Coordinates of C-alpha atoms in Angstrom, one line a residue:
M12 CA 0.0 0.0 0.0
S13 CA 1.2 3.5 -0.8
I14 CA 0.3 6.7 0.8
V15 CA -0.3 9.8 -1.4
P16 CA 1.7 12.6 0.2
G17 CA 0.3 15.8 1.5
G18 CA 2.4 17.9 -0.8
I19 CA 5.2 17.7 -3.4
T20 CA 7.5 20.5 -4.7
E21 CA 9.5 20.4 -7.9
S22 CA 13.2 21.0 -8.0
G23 CA 16.2 20.3 -10.1
P24 CA 16.5 20.0 -13.9
I25 CA 14.5 17.5 -15.9
S26 CA 16.9 15.2 -17.9
E27 CA 15.8 14.7 -21.5
G28 CA 14.7 11.1 -22.0
A29 CA 14.8 10.3 -18.3
I30 CA 12.2 7.8 -17.1
A31 CA 10.7 7.9 -13.6
V32 CA 9.9 4.8 -11.6
V33 CA 6.7 5.8 -9.8
G34 CA 5.3 2.4 -8.7
L35 CA 6.6 -1.0 -7.6
A36 CA 5.2 -4.4 -7.0
C37 CA 6.8 -7.8 -6.3
R38 CA 6.1 -11.3 -5.1
L39 CA 9.4 -12.9 -4.0
P40 CA 10.3 -15.7 -1.7
Q41 CA 9.7 -14.5 1.9
A42 CA 8.9 -11.1 0.5
P43 CA 5.3 -10.7 -0.7
D44 CA 5.7 -7.0 -1.4
P45 CA 8.5 -4.3 -1.9
Q46 CA 8.5 -3.4 1.8
A47 CA 9.1 -7.0 2.8
F48 CA 11.8 -7.4 0.1
W49 CA 13.6 -4.4 1.5
Q50 CA 13.5 -5.8 5.0
L51 CA 14.9 -9.1 3.7
L52 CA 17.7 -7.3 2.0
K53 CA 18.4 -5.0 4.9
E54 CA 18.5 -7.8 7.4
G55 CA 20.8 -9.9 5.1
R56 CA 18.5 -12.9 5.0
S57 CA 18.5 -15.7 2.5
A58 CA 15.2 -17.2 1.3
V59 CA 16.8 -20.3 -0.1
G60 CA 15.6 -23.7 1.2
E61 CA 14.5 -27.1 -0.1
V62 CA 11.9 -27.7 -2.7
P63 CA 8.4 -27.7 -1.1
H64 CA 6.6 -31.0 -1.3
D65 CA 3.7 -29.5 -3.2
R66 CA 6.0 -28.9 -6.2
W67 CA 7.8 -32.2 -6.6
D68 CA 9.1 -34.9 -4.4
A69 CA 12.3 -33.4 -2.9
D70 CA 13.0 -36.7 -1.0
T71 CA 14.0 -38.4 -4.2
L72 CA 16.5 -35.6 -5.1
T73 CA 20.1 -35.5 -4.0
G74 CA 21.6 -32.9 -6.4
P75 CA 21.3 -29.2 -6.9
A76 CA 17.7 -29.5 -8.1
R77 CA 16.8 -30.1 -4.4
H78 CA 17.4 -26.5 -3.5
G79 CA 15.7 -23.2 -4.4
A80 CA 13.9 -20.1 -3.2
F81 CA 10.1 -20.7 -3.6
L82 CA 6.9 -18.7 -3.0
D83 CA 4.5 -20.1 -0.4
R84 CA 1.7 -20.6 -2.9
V85 CA 1.4 -20.3 -6.6
D86 CA -2.1 -21.9 -7.0
G87 CA -4.1 -19.2 -5.2
F88 CA -5.9 -16.8 -7.5
D89 CA -9.1 -14.6 -7.2
A90 CA -10.3 -15.3 -10.8
A91 CA -13.6 -13.5 -10.2
F92 CA -11.8 -10.3 -9.3
F93 CA -10.4 -10.1 -12.9
G94 CA -13.7 -11.3 -14.5
I95 CA -12.2 -14.7 -15.3
S96 CA -14.3 -18.0 -15.2
P97 CA -13.1 -20.8 -13.0
R98 CA -12.5 -23.1 -16.0
E99 CA -10.4 -20.5 -17.8
A100 CA -8.4 -19.7 -14.7
A101 CA -7.6 -23.4 -14.2
M102 CA -6.0 -23.5 -17.6
M103 CA -4.0 -20.2 -17.2
D104 CA -0.3 -20.4 -16.6
P105 CA 0.2 -19.2 -13.0
Q106 CA 2.7 -16.7 -14.4
Q107 CA -0.3 -15.0 -16.2
R108 CA -2.2 -14.9 -12.9
L109 CA 0.7 -13.5 -11.0
V110 CA 1.4 -10.6 -13.4
L111 CA -2.3 -9.6 -13.3
E112 CA -2.0 -9.2 -9.5
L113 CA 1.4 -7.4 -9.8
A114 CA 0.2 -5.0 -12.5
W115 CA -2.8 -4.0 -10.3
E116 CA -0.6 -3.5 -7.3
A117 CA 2.0 -1.4 -9.2
L118 CA -0.8 0.9 -10.4
E119 CA -2.2 1.3 -6.9
D120 CA 1.4 1.8 -5.5
A121 CA 1.7 4.8 -7.8
G122 CA -1.7 6.1 -6.7
I123 CA -3.3 5.4 -10.1
L124 CA -6.8 4.0 -10.3
P125 CA -6.6 1.0 -12.7
E126 CA -9.9 2.1 -14.3
S127 CA -8.4 5.5 -15.1
V128 CA -5.9 4.0 -17.6
R129 CA -8.5 2.0 -19.5
G130 CA -8.3 2.9 -23.2
T131 CA -4.9 4.7 -22.8
R132 CA -1.6 4.0 -24.6
T133 CA -0.2 2.2 -21.5
G134 CA 2.4 -0.3 -22.6
V135 CA 3.0 -3.7 -21.0
F136 CA 6.4 -5.4 -21.2
F137 CA 7.1 -8.6 -19.4
G138 CA 10.1 -11.0 -19.4
A139 CA 9.6 -14.7 -19.1
M140 CA 11.5 -17.8 -20.3
W141 CA 9.9 -21.0 -18.9
D142 CA 6.7 -22.9 -19.7
D143 CA 6.5 -25.2 -16.6
Y144 CA 2.7 -25.1 -16.4
A145 CA 2.4 -26.3 -20.0
T146 CA 4.7 -29.2 -19.2
L147 CA 2.6 -30.1 -16.2
L148 CA -0.7 -30.1 -18.2
H149 CA 0.8 -31.9 -21.2
R150 CA 1.5 -34.8 -18.9
R151 CA -2.2 -35.5 -18.8
G152 CA -2.4 -36.1 -22.5
L153 CA -4.8 -34.9 -25.2
S154 CA -7.8 -35.2 -22.9
A155 CA -6.6 -32.3 -20.9
V156 CA -6.7 -29.9 -23.8
T157 CA -9.7 -27.4 -23.6
Q158 CA -10.9 -24.3 -25.4
H159 CA -8.7 -22.3 -23.0
S160 CA -5.5 -24.2 -23.5
V161 CA -4.0 -22.0 -26.3
T162 CA -4.5 -18.7 -24.5
G163 CA -3.8 -20.2 -21.1
L164 CA -0.4 -21.6 -22.0
N165 CA 0.9 -19.3 -24.7
R166 CA 3.7 -17.2 -23.3
S167 CA 2.8 -14.1 -25.3
I168 CA -0.5 -13.9 -23.4
I169 CA 1.5 -13.2 -20.1
A170 CA 1.7 -9.5 -21.2
N171 CA -1.5 -9.5 -23.4
R172 CA -3.6 -10.8 -20.5
V173 CA -2.7 -7.6 -18.5
S174 CA -3.6 -5.4 -21.5
Y175 CA -6.9 -7.2 -21.9
A176 CA -7.9 -7.2 -18.3
L177 CA -7.1 -3.5 -17.8
G178 CA -8.2 -2.3 -21.2
L179 CA -4.7 -1.0 -22.1
R180 CA -4.0 -0.1 -25.8
G181 CA -0.3 0.5 -25.8
P182 CA 2.3 -2.0 -27.0
S183 CA 2.0 -5.3 -25.3
L184 CA 4.7 -8.0 -25.5
T185 CA 6.3 -10.9 -23.6
V186 CA 10.1 -10.7 -24.0
D187 CA 12.3 -13.8 -24.0
T188 CA 16.0 -13.1 -24.0
A189 CA 16.6 -15.9 -21.5
Q190 CA 18.0 -14.7 -18.1
S191 CA 18.1 -11.0 -19.3
S192 CA 14.4 -11.0 -20.2
G193 CA 13.1 -8.9 -17.2
L194 CA 15.7 -6.1 -17.6
T195 CA 15.3 -6.2 -21.4
A196 CA 11.6 -5.6 -20.9
V197 CA 12.4 -2.5 -18.9
H198 CA 14.8 -1.3 -21.6
L199 CA 12.1 -1.7 -24.3
A200 CA 9.5 0.0 -22.1
C201 CA 11.7 3.0 -21.7
E202 CA 12.3 3.2 -25.5
S203 CA 8.6 3.0 -26.0
L204 CA 8.0 5.9 -23.6
R205 CA 10.7 8.0 -25.3
S206 CA 9.2 7.4 -28.7
G207 CA 5.7 8.3 -27.6
A208 CA 4.3 4.8 -28.4
S209 CA 3.5 4.4 -24.7
E210 CA 2.2 7.1 -22.4
I211 CA 3.0 5.1 -19.3
A212 CA 4.3 1.6 -19.1
L213 CA 4.3 -1.5 -16.9
A214 CA 7.5 -3.5 -17.2
G215 CA 8.9 -6.5 -15.3
G216 CA 9.4 -10.2 -15.3
V217 CA 8.0 -13.4 -13.9
N218 CA 9.4 -16.9 -13.2
L219 CA 7.8 -19.9 -11.6
N220 CA 9.4 -23.3 -11.0
I221 CA 6.5 -25.7 -11.1
V222 CA 8.0 -29.0 -12.5
P223 CA 11.3 -30.7 -12.0
E224 CA 12.1 -30.8 -15.7
S225 CA 13.3 -27.2 -15.8
A226 CA 15.3 -27.7 -12.6
F227 CA 17.0 -30.8 -13.9
G228 CA 17.6 -29.0 -17.2
A229 CA 19.5 -26.3 -15.4
E230 CA 21.4 -28.9 -13.5
R231 CA 22.4 -30.9 -16.6
F232 CA 23.4 -27.6 -18.2
G233 CA 25.9 -27.2 -15.4
G234 CA 24.6 -24.0 -14.0
L235 CA 23.4 -25.0 -10.5
S236 CA 25.4 -24.8 -7.3
P237 CA 25.8 -28.3 -5.8
D238 CA 25.2 -26.9 -2.3
G239 CA 22.4 -24.6 -3.1
R240 CA 24.1 -21.3 -2.6
C241 CA 25.1 -18.5 -4.9
Y242 CA 28.7 -17.4 -4.1
T243 CA 28.9 -14.3 -6.2
F244 CA 32.5 -13.2 -6.9
D245 CA 33.6 -15.6 -4.1
E246 CA 36.4 -18.2 -4.5
R247 CA 33.7 -20.9 -3.7
A248 CA 31.6 -19.8 -6.8
N249 CA 30.2 -23.0 -8.3
G250 CA 26.9 -22.0 -9.9
Y251 CA 23.6 -20.5 -8.9
V252 CA 20.4 -21.6 -7.0
R253 CA 17.1 -21.1 -8.7
G254 CA 14.4 -18.7 -7.4
E255 CA 10.9 -17.7 -8.4
G256 CA 8.4 -14.9 -8.3
G257 CA 7.9 -11.7 -10.2
G258 CA 8.3 -7.9 -10.1
V259 CA 6.9 -4.9 -11.9
V260 CA 7.8 -1.2 -12.2
L261 CA 5.4 1.5 -13.3
L262 CA 7.3 3.9 -15.6
K263 CA 6.5 7.5 -16.7
P264 CA 8.6 10.1 -18.5
L265 CA 10.2 12.1 -15.7
A266 CA 8.7 15.4 -16.9
R267 CA 5.2 13.9 -16.7
A268 CA 5.8 12.4 -13.3
L269 CA 6.9 15.8 -12.0
A270 CA 3.9 17.5 -13.5
D271 CA 1.6 14.9 -12.0
G272 CA 3.2 15.3 -8.6
D273 CA 4.2 11.7 -8.3
P274 CA 6.5 10.5 -5.6
V275 CA 9.5 9.0 -7.5
Y276 CA 11.5 5.9 -6.4
C277 CA 14.3 6.5 -8.8
V278 CA 15.0 7.7 -12.4
I279 CA 16.2 5.5 -15.3
R280 CA 18.7 7.8 -17.1
G281 CA 19.4 5.4 -20.0
S282 CA 20.0 1.8 -21.0
A283 CA 21.4 -0.4 -23.7
M284 CA 21.3 -4.0 -25.0
N285 CA 23.5 -6.0 -27.4
N286 CA 24.6 -9.6 -28.1
D287 CA 27.8 -11.5 -27.6
G288 CA 27.8 -12.6 -31.2
A289 CA 30.2 -15.5 -32.1
T290 CA 32.1 -16.7 -29.1
D291 CA 33.8 -20.0 -28.2
G292 CA 30.4 -21.4 -27.5
L293 CA 26.7 -20.5 -27.7
T294 CA 26.6 -19.8 -24.0
V295 CA 30.1 -18.5 -23.4
P296 CA 30.1 -14.8 -22.5
N297 CA 32.0 -12.2 -24.5
P298 CA 34.1 -9.8 -22.4
Q299 CA 34.2 -7.2 -25.2
A300 CA 30.5 -7.3 -25.8
Q301 CA 29.9 -6.7 -22.1
Q302 CA 32.2 -3.7 -22.1
D303 CA 30.4 -2.4 -25.2
V304 CA 26.9 -2.7 -23.6
L305 CA 28.2 -0.8 -20.6
R306 CA 29.7 2.0 -22.7
L307 CA 26.5 2.2 -24.8
A308 CA 24.3 2.5 -21.7
Y309 CA 26.3 5.3 -20.1
E310 CA 26.6 7.2 -23.4
A311 CA 22.8 6.9 -23.8
A312 CA 22.3 8.1 -20.2
G313 CA 24.8 11.0 -20.5
V314 CA 26.5 9.8 -17.4
D315 CA 30.2 9.6 -16.7
P316 CA 31.0 6.0 -15.6
A317 CA 33.5 7.3 -13.1
Q318 CA 30.6 8.8 -11.1
V319 CA 28.7 5.5 -10.5
Q320 CA 28.8 4.3 -6.9
Y321 CA 27.2 0.9 -7.2
V322 CA 26.4 -1.8 -9.7
E323 CA 23.8 -4.6 -9.1
L324 CA 25.5 -7.5 -10.8
H325 CA 24.1 -10.2 -13.0
G326 CA 26.3 -12.1 -10.5
T327 CA 25.3 -15.7 -10.9
G328 CA 28.3 -17.1 -9.0
T329 CA 29.6 -19.2 -11.9
K330 CA 33.2 -19.9 -12.5
V331 CA 33.2 -18.5 -16.1
G332 CA 30.6 -15.7 -15.9
D333 CA 31.7 -13.9 -12.7
P334 CA 35.3 -13.1 -13.9
V335 CA 34.1 -12.0 -17.3
E336 CA 31.5 -9.6 -15.8
A337 CA 34.1 -8.3 -13.3
S338 CA 36.7 -7.6 -15.9
A339 CA 34.1 -5.7 -18.1
L340 CA 33.1 -3.6 -15.1
G341 CA 36.7 -2.9 -14.2
A342 CA 37.5 -1.7 -17.7
V343 CA 34.5 0.6 -18.1
L344 CA 33.7 1.8 -14.6
G345 CA 36.3 0.7 -12.1
T346 CA 39.3 2.2 -13.9
A347 CA 37.4 5.1 -15.5
Y348 CA 39.3 8.3 -15.6
G349 CA 38.5 10.5 -12.6
R350 CA 37.2 7.7 -10.3
E351 CA 38.0 8.4 -6.7
R352 CA 36.8 5.3 -4.9
P353 CA 36.1 1.6 -5.8
V354 CA 32.8 0.6 -7.4
A355 CA 30.6 -1.3 -4.9
V356 CA 29.0 -4.4 -6.3
G357 CA 26.5 -7.0 -5.1
S358 CA 23.8 -9.4 -6.2
A359 CA 20.3 -10.1 -5.0
K360 CA 20.7 -13.7 -6.3
T361 CA 22.5 -14.4 -3.0
N362 CA 19.2 -13.5 -1.2
V363 CA 16.4 -14.9 -3.3
G364 CA 18.1 -17.0 -5.9
H365 CA 18.3 -16.6 -9.6
L366 CA 14.9 -15.7 -11.0
E367 CA 16.1 -16.4 -14.5
G368 CA 13.6 -14.6 -16.8
A369 CA 12.7 -12.2 -13.9
A370 CA 16.3 -11.8 -12.5
G371 CA 16.9 -8.4 -14.0
I372 CA 13.7 -6.9 -12.6
V373 CA 14.7 -8.1 -9.1
G374 CA 18.0 -6.3 -9.5
L375 CA 16.3 -3.1 -10.5
L376 CA 13.8 -3.4 -7.6
K377 CA 16.8 -3.8 -5.2
V378 CA 18.5 -0.7 -6.6
A379 CA 15.2 1.3 -6.5
L380 CA 14.6 0.4 -2.8
S381 CA 18.3 1.1 -1.9
L382 CA 18.3 4.5 -3.5
R383 CA 15.0 5.4 -1.8
N384 CA 16.3 4.4 1.6
G385 CA 19.8 5.7 1.0
Q386 CA 21.4 2.4 2.0
L387 CA 23.3 -0.5 0.4
P388 CA 22.5 -4.0 1.7
A389 CA 25.0 -6.8 1.8
S390 CA 25.7 -9.2 -0.9
L391 CA 25.6 -12.6 0.9
N392 CA 27.9 -15.6 0.9
Y393 CA 31.1 -13.6 0.2
E394 CA 34.3 -14.3 2.1
Q395 CA 37.3 -14.5 -0.2
P396 CA 37.5 -13.2 -3.8
N397 CA 37.5 -15.5 -6.7
P398 CA 41.2 -15.8 -7.7
R399 CA 40.3 -15.0 -11.3
I400 CA 38.7 -11.6 -10.2
A401 CA 41.3 -8.9 -9.6
L402 CA 39.2 -6.7 -7.4
D403 CA 42.0 -4.3 -6.5
E404 CA 43.3 -4.0 -10.0
W405 CA 39.8 -3.4 -11.4
N406 CA 38.9 -1.1 -8.5
L407 CA 35.8 -3.1 -7.5
R408 CA 34.5 -3.8 -3.9
V409 CA 31.9 -6.4 -2.9
Q410 CA 29.3 -4.9 -0.6
R411 CA 29.7 -7.0 2.6
S412 CA 27.4 -5.2 5.0
L413 CA 24.5 -2.8 5.3
T414 CA 25.9 0.8 4.9
D415 CA 24.8 4.2 3.9
W416 CA 24.8 4.8 0.2
P417 CA 28.3 6.1 -0.8
A418 CA 28.6 9.9 -1.2
A419 CA 27.8 11.1 -4.6
G420 CA 29.6 14.4 -4.5
T421 CA 28.5 17.9 -3.9
G422 CA 25.1 18.6 -5.5
A423 CA 25.1 15.2 -7.4
L424 CA 22.4 12.6 -7.2
P425 CA 23.5 8.9 -6.4
L426 CA 24.1 6.7 -9.5
A427 CA 23.9 3.0 -10.0
G428 CA 23.9 0.4 -12.7
V429 CA 22.0 -2.8 -13.1
S430 CA 23.3 -5.7 -15.4
S431 CA 21.5 -8.7 -16.7
F432 CA 22.9 -11.2 -19.2
G433 CA 21.1 -14.0 -21.1
M434 CA 22.7 -17.4 -21.8
G435 CA 22.3 -16.8 -25.5
G436 CA 24.4 -13.7 -25.3
T437 CA 21.8 -10.9 -25.0
N438 CA 23.2 -8.4 -22.6
C439 CA 21.3 -5.5 -21.0
H440 CA 22.5 -2.7 -18.6
V441 CA 20.3 0.1 -17.1
V442 CA 21.7 3.3 -15.6
V443 CA 19.7 4.4 -12.5
E444 CA 19.8 7.8 -10.7
G445 CA 18.3 8.8 -7.3
A446 CA 15.1 10.8 -7.4
P447 CA 15.3 14.6 -7.7
E448 CA 15.1 16.5 -4.4
G449 CA 11.4 17.3 -3.5
V450 CA 9.8 14.3 -5.3
R451 CA 11.8 11.6 -3.6
A452 CA 9.8 8.7 -2.2
G453 CA 9.9 8.4 1.6
D454 CA 12.4 6.4 3.7
D455 CA 9.8 4.3 5.5
G456 CA 9.1 1.9 2.8
E457 CA 6.3 4.0 1.3
P458 CA 6.2 6.9 -1.1
G459 CA 5.8 10.1 0.8
G460 CA 6.4 13.8 1.0
P461 CA 6.0 16.5 3.6
A462 CA 3.6 15.4 6.3
S463 CA 0.1 16.6 6.0
A464 CA -1.3 19.0 8.5
E465 CA -3.4 17.3 11.2
A466 CA -7.1 17.3 10.3
A467 CA -9.3 19.7 12.2
G468 CA -12.1 17.2 12.6
P469 CA -13.0 13.5 12.1
L470 CA -11.5 11.8 9.1
P471 CA -13.1 9.1 6.9
W472 CA -11.1 6.1 5.8
V473 CA -13.0 4.4 3.0
L474 CA -12.6 0.7 2.3
S475 CA -14.1 -1.7 -0.2
G476 CA -13.9 -5.3 -1.4
T477 CA -15.6 -7.6 -3.9
D478 CA -17.3 -9.5 -1.0
T479 CA -17.5 -9.3 2.8
A480 CA -14.4 -11.4 3.3
A481 CA -12.4 -9.2 1.0
L482 CA -13.6 -6.1 2.8
R483 CA -12.7 -7.5 6.2
A484 CA -9.3 -8.5 4.9
Q485 CA -8.7 -5.0 3.5
A486 CA -9.5 -3.6 6.9
E487 CA -7.1 -5.9 8.7
R488 CA -4.3 -5.1 6.1
L489 CA -4.8 -1.4 6.5
R490 CA -4.9 -1.7 10.3
S491 CA -1.6 -3.7 10.3
F492 CA 0.0 -1.2 7.9
V493 CA -0.8 1.9 10.0
A494 CA -0.2 0.2 13.3
A495 CA 3.4 -0.5 12.1
R496 CA 3.8 3.1 11.0
P497 CA 2.2 5.3 13.6
E498 CA 3.8 8.4 12.2
T499 CA 1.8 8.1 9.0
P500 CA -0.5 11.2 8.7
P501 CA -4.1 10.0 8.9
A502 CA -5.1 12.7 6.3
D503 CA -2.7 11.1 3.8
V504 CA -4.3 7.7 4.3
A505 CA -7.7 9.2 3.9
L506 CA -6.7 11.0 0.7
T507 CA -5.1 7.8 -0.8
L508 CA -8.1 5.6 0.0
A509 CA -10.6 8.2 -1.3
T510 CA -8.8 9.1 -4.6
S511 CA -6.5 6.2 -5.7
R512 CA -8.3 3.0 -4.7
T513 CA -10.9 1.2 -6.7
A514 CA -14.4 1.2 -5.1
F515 CA -15.9 -2.3 -5.1
A516 CA -19.4 -3.3 -4.1
H517 CA -19.0 -4.1 -0.4
R518 CA -18.0 -0.9 1.4
A519 CA -17.3 0.6 4.8
V520 CA -16.4 4.0 6.0
V521 CA -14.3 4.2 9.2
L522 CA -14.5 7.5 11.0
G523 CA -12.2 8.8 13.7
Q524 CA -10.7 12.0 15.2
D525 CA -7.3 10.5 15.5
T526 CA -5.2 7.4 14.5
D527 CA -6.2 5.4 17.6
A528 CA -9.9 5.8 17.0
L529 CA -9.5 4.9 13.3
L530 CA -7.5 1.8 14.2
N531 CA -10.1 0.7 16.7
N532 CA -12.8 1.1 14.1
L533 CA -10.7 -0.8 11.5
T534 CA -10.5 -3.6 14.0
A535 CA -14.3 -3.7 14.3
V536 CA -14.6 -4.0 10.5
A537 CA -11.9 -6.7 10.3
N538 CA -13.8 -8.7 13.0
G539 CA -17.2 -8.1 11.5
Q540 CA -18.4 -6.1 14.5
A541 CA -20.7 -3.1 14.8
S542 CA -19.2 0.2 15.9
P543 CA -20.6 3.8 16.1
G544 CA -17.6 4.9 14.0
V545 CA -18.3 2.5 11.1
V546 CA -20.8 2.9 8.3
G547 CA -21.2 -0.1 5.9
G548 CA -23.2 -1.2 3.0
C549 CA -23.3 -2.8 -0.4
V550 CA -23.8 -1.2 -3.8
S551 CA -26.3 -3.2 -5.9
G552 CA -25.4 -2.1 -9.4
G553 CA -26.4 1.2 -11.1
S554 CA -24.5 3.6 -13.2
G555 CA -22.2 4.7 -10.5
R556 CA -23.1 8.4 -11.0
V557 CA -23.1 10.8 -8.0
G558 CA -26.2 12.5 -6.8
F559 CA -26.2 15.6 -4.6
L560 CA -29.1 16.3 -2.1
F561 CA -29.4 19.9 -0.9
S562 CA -31.3 19.4 2.4
G563 CA -33.9 21.7 3.8
Q564 CA -34.3 23.7 6.9
G565 CA -33.3 22.5 10.4
S566 CA -29.5 21.8 10.2
Q567 CA -28.5 25.5 10.2
R568 CA -26.1 26.8 13.0
V569 CA -24.3 30.0 13.6
G570 CA -20.7 29.8 12.2
M571 CA -21.4 27.1 9.7
G572 CA -18.9 27.2 6.9
R573 CA -16.6 29.7 8.6
V574 CA -13.6 27.4 8.8
L575 CA -14.1 26.2 5.3
Y576 CA -14.4 29.7 4.1
G577 CA -11.0 30.6 5.5
A578 CA -9.3 27.4 4.3
F579 CA -10.6 27.0 0.7
P580 CA -10.8 29.8 -1.8
V581 CA -13.1 27.8 -4.0
F582 CA -15.6 27.4 -1.2
A583 CA -15.3 31.1 -0.2
A584 CA -15.9 32.2 -3.8
A585 CA -19.0 30.1 -4.2
L586 CA -20.4 31.2 -0.8
D587 CA -19.8 34.9 -1.7
E588 CA -21.5 34.5 -5.0
V589 CA -24.7 33.0 -3.5
C590 CA -24.7 35.4 -0.6
G591 CA -24.3 38.3 -3.0
A592 CA -27.4 37.2 -4.9
F593 CA -29.5 37.2 -1.7
D594 CA -28.1 40.3 0.0
G595 CA -30.2 42.8 -2.0
V596 CA -33.4 40.8 -1.3
L597 CA -32.7 40.4 2.4
G598 CA -31.6 44.0 2.9
G599 CA -28.3 43.0 4.6
S600 CA -25.3 40.7 4.5
L601 CA -26.3 37.0 4.6
R602 CA -22.7 36.0 5.3
E603 CA -22.6 38.3 8.4
V604 CA -25.7 36.6 9.7
M605 CA -24.1 33.2 9.2
F606 CA -20.8 34.1 10.8
A607 CA -22.2 36.3 13.5
E608 CA -21.1 36.0 17.1
G609 CA -22.7 37.0 20.4
V610 CA -26.1 37.0 22.1
G611 CA -29.0 36.7 19.6
A612 CA -27.0 35.5 16.6
E613 CA -28.6 32.1 16.7
G614 CA -32.1 33.6 16.8
V615 CA -31.6 35.6 13.7
L616 CA -30.3 32.6 11.7
E617 CA -33.3 30.6 12.9
R618 CA -35.7 32.9 10.9
T619 CA -36.7 31.1 7.6
E620 CA -35.8 34.0 5.4
F621 CA -32.1 33.7 6.6
A622 CA -31.9 29.9 7.4
Q623 CA -32.9 28.6 4.0
P624 CA -30.6 30.9 1.9
A625 CA -27.8 30.3 4.3
L626 CA -28.1 26.5 4.0
F627 CA -28.3 26.8 0.2
A628 CA -25.1 29.0 0.2
V629 CA -23.2 26.4 2.2
E630 CA -24.4 23.5 0.1
V631 CA -23.4 25.3 -3.1
G632 CA -20.0 26.0 -1.6
L633 CA -19.6 22.3 -0.6
F634 CA -20.6 21.2 -4.1
R635 CA -18.1 23.5 -5.8
L636 CA -15.4 22.4 -3.4
V637 CA -16.0 18.7 -4.0
E638 CA -16.2 19.4 -7.7
S639 CA -12.8 21.2 -7.6
W640 CA -11.3 18.0 -6.2
G641 CA -12.6 15.9 -9.1

């Protein structure tokens, strides 16, 4: 969940071609969302374990295929939420199901109503490389084939399904460049935004390890670590351990993000991709090609490689790949003219395994979260350098503990690179910069800006769900979120819930003067209990249009509208206009009667000739105020 800030100010130049990351979503082992992923990184934890019994029989395995980093469940999916029938959902690759959820969450994280992008040129770019679910279903023979098999199992539909479900009309494609697919998808999305083919873009990758065939394939290929650990740049490097999950970034041109007042996680300054071409073998990396893609990326970004403080490595922990990657980084960044300190390097594969087709997006998420929080987490499993990697000569340093982000220099924003390489030689590198001052996302795991002023009266927190259980779950999720972050301004929560969350049929409004009261009423909703501070109900169809009722006499009181009049010029202008129309008829100032103080003021306002025009003036002012908010 993200909280829309109370205010944002613009500052700093807007780089031509710069792309802002304004929304994140992920589902990773032991990290169901970006905040949990950051905690895992910050605490230096590994999510690697043995294969769950609901995937395949780990007891029969003795080799590297026994280990991995797995999600708790990949079979759960709320098909009705996306308007999908149970039969079609059963035939859908869980990778399709996961990206639907992540796309929705990324939009919400950016404070964008999914319905608001329907019909727009929003691009969808996803990386993926395995078809495990198709393998699983094909075991059942021809009798398992249904009318939904083609769309359910075709990899192209991973991206197309998102475009269809959300009504997005921009480019929509699933990218397969093997292990560099996820970062290549981000590169293509940025190019689409720069060309104008996309207005905004969802980009990411997904990877699920459902059957043993793909695990055994990676083992026979020789890529997996026998002891189930990824020893990136370490002398023990002997392969990688597989991981699964997915991640998405929501991208906008930086100029548009600033104009829209979006909190920004980080900025993609530029990127590049190429291929190794002919080498000693199809899967043997090319040191010169990796140098070339780095130079192309920094040239496209307009960034001096000597200024980069950190690089998130492809870093698989293989005997051949790590030294080649290190030598290329040393040649282009580490020994760049003017560099004053070593380049820090690390790999998230040591935490959550190698997500293969989604590996690159995991690296980008790690860098985005690190830049936002101003810290660099440790790269795990590193003790002694690989003897084939000359760290000192190439001016590289493995990040071994959680530290503050290295100083970027006076007036400069922090800079990082993210690398991802495919086994067929498709290389991709993305250059990432910290967010400009004034639009930077908050340090507490959520986008944020200056704290909102405390509300002068009770606040409404509006909740909804597709059914009663979903509504209660939303209440509990919000309660847990705010309870863990008591400093969160209640008004910011109210604004987010009212303006950037989809309103479903089952609804509740939680009212409270302060955070404690709001939390108590959230608990009541979560437990299905009645409370004076909760109003609930269910919408039974209709057009969804808003009706306004201007009530009659009886609710008038002296001073009504006075605070709003002083706080909101729109309300004040509308009130003055209505009062001005009545003043000549009443023979005096209606506003003075409304705002009067002292003995007898209430009695004057009780008279019908004043009460009804005064109520009408306040009601018109309220209508104009709400109208101005959209």
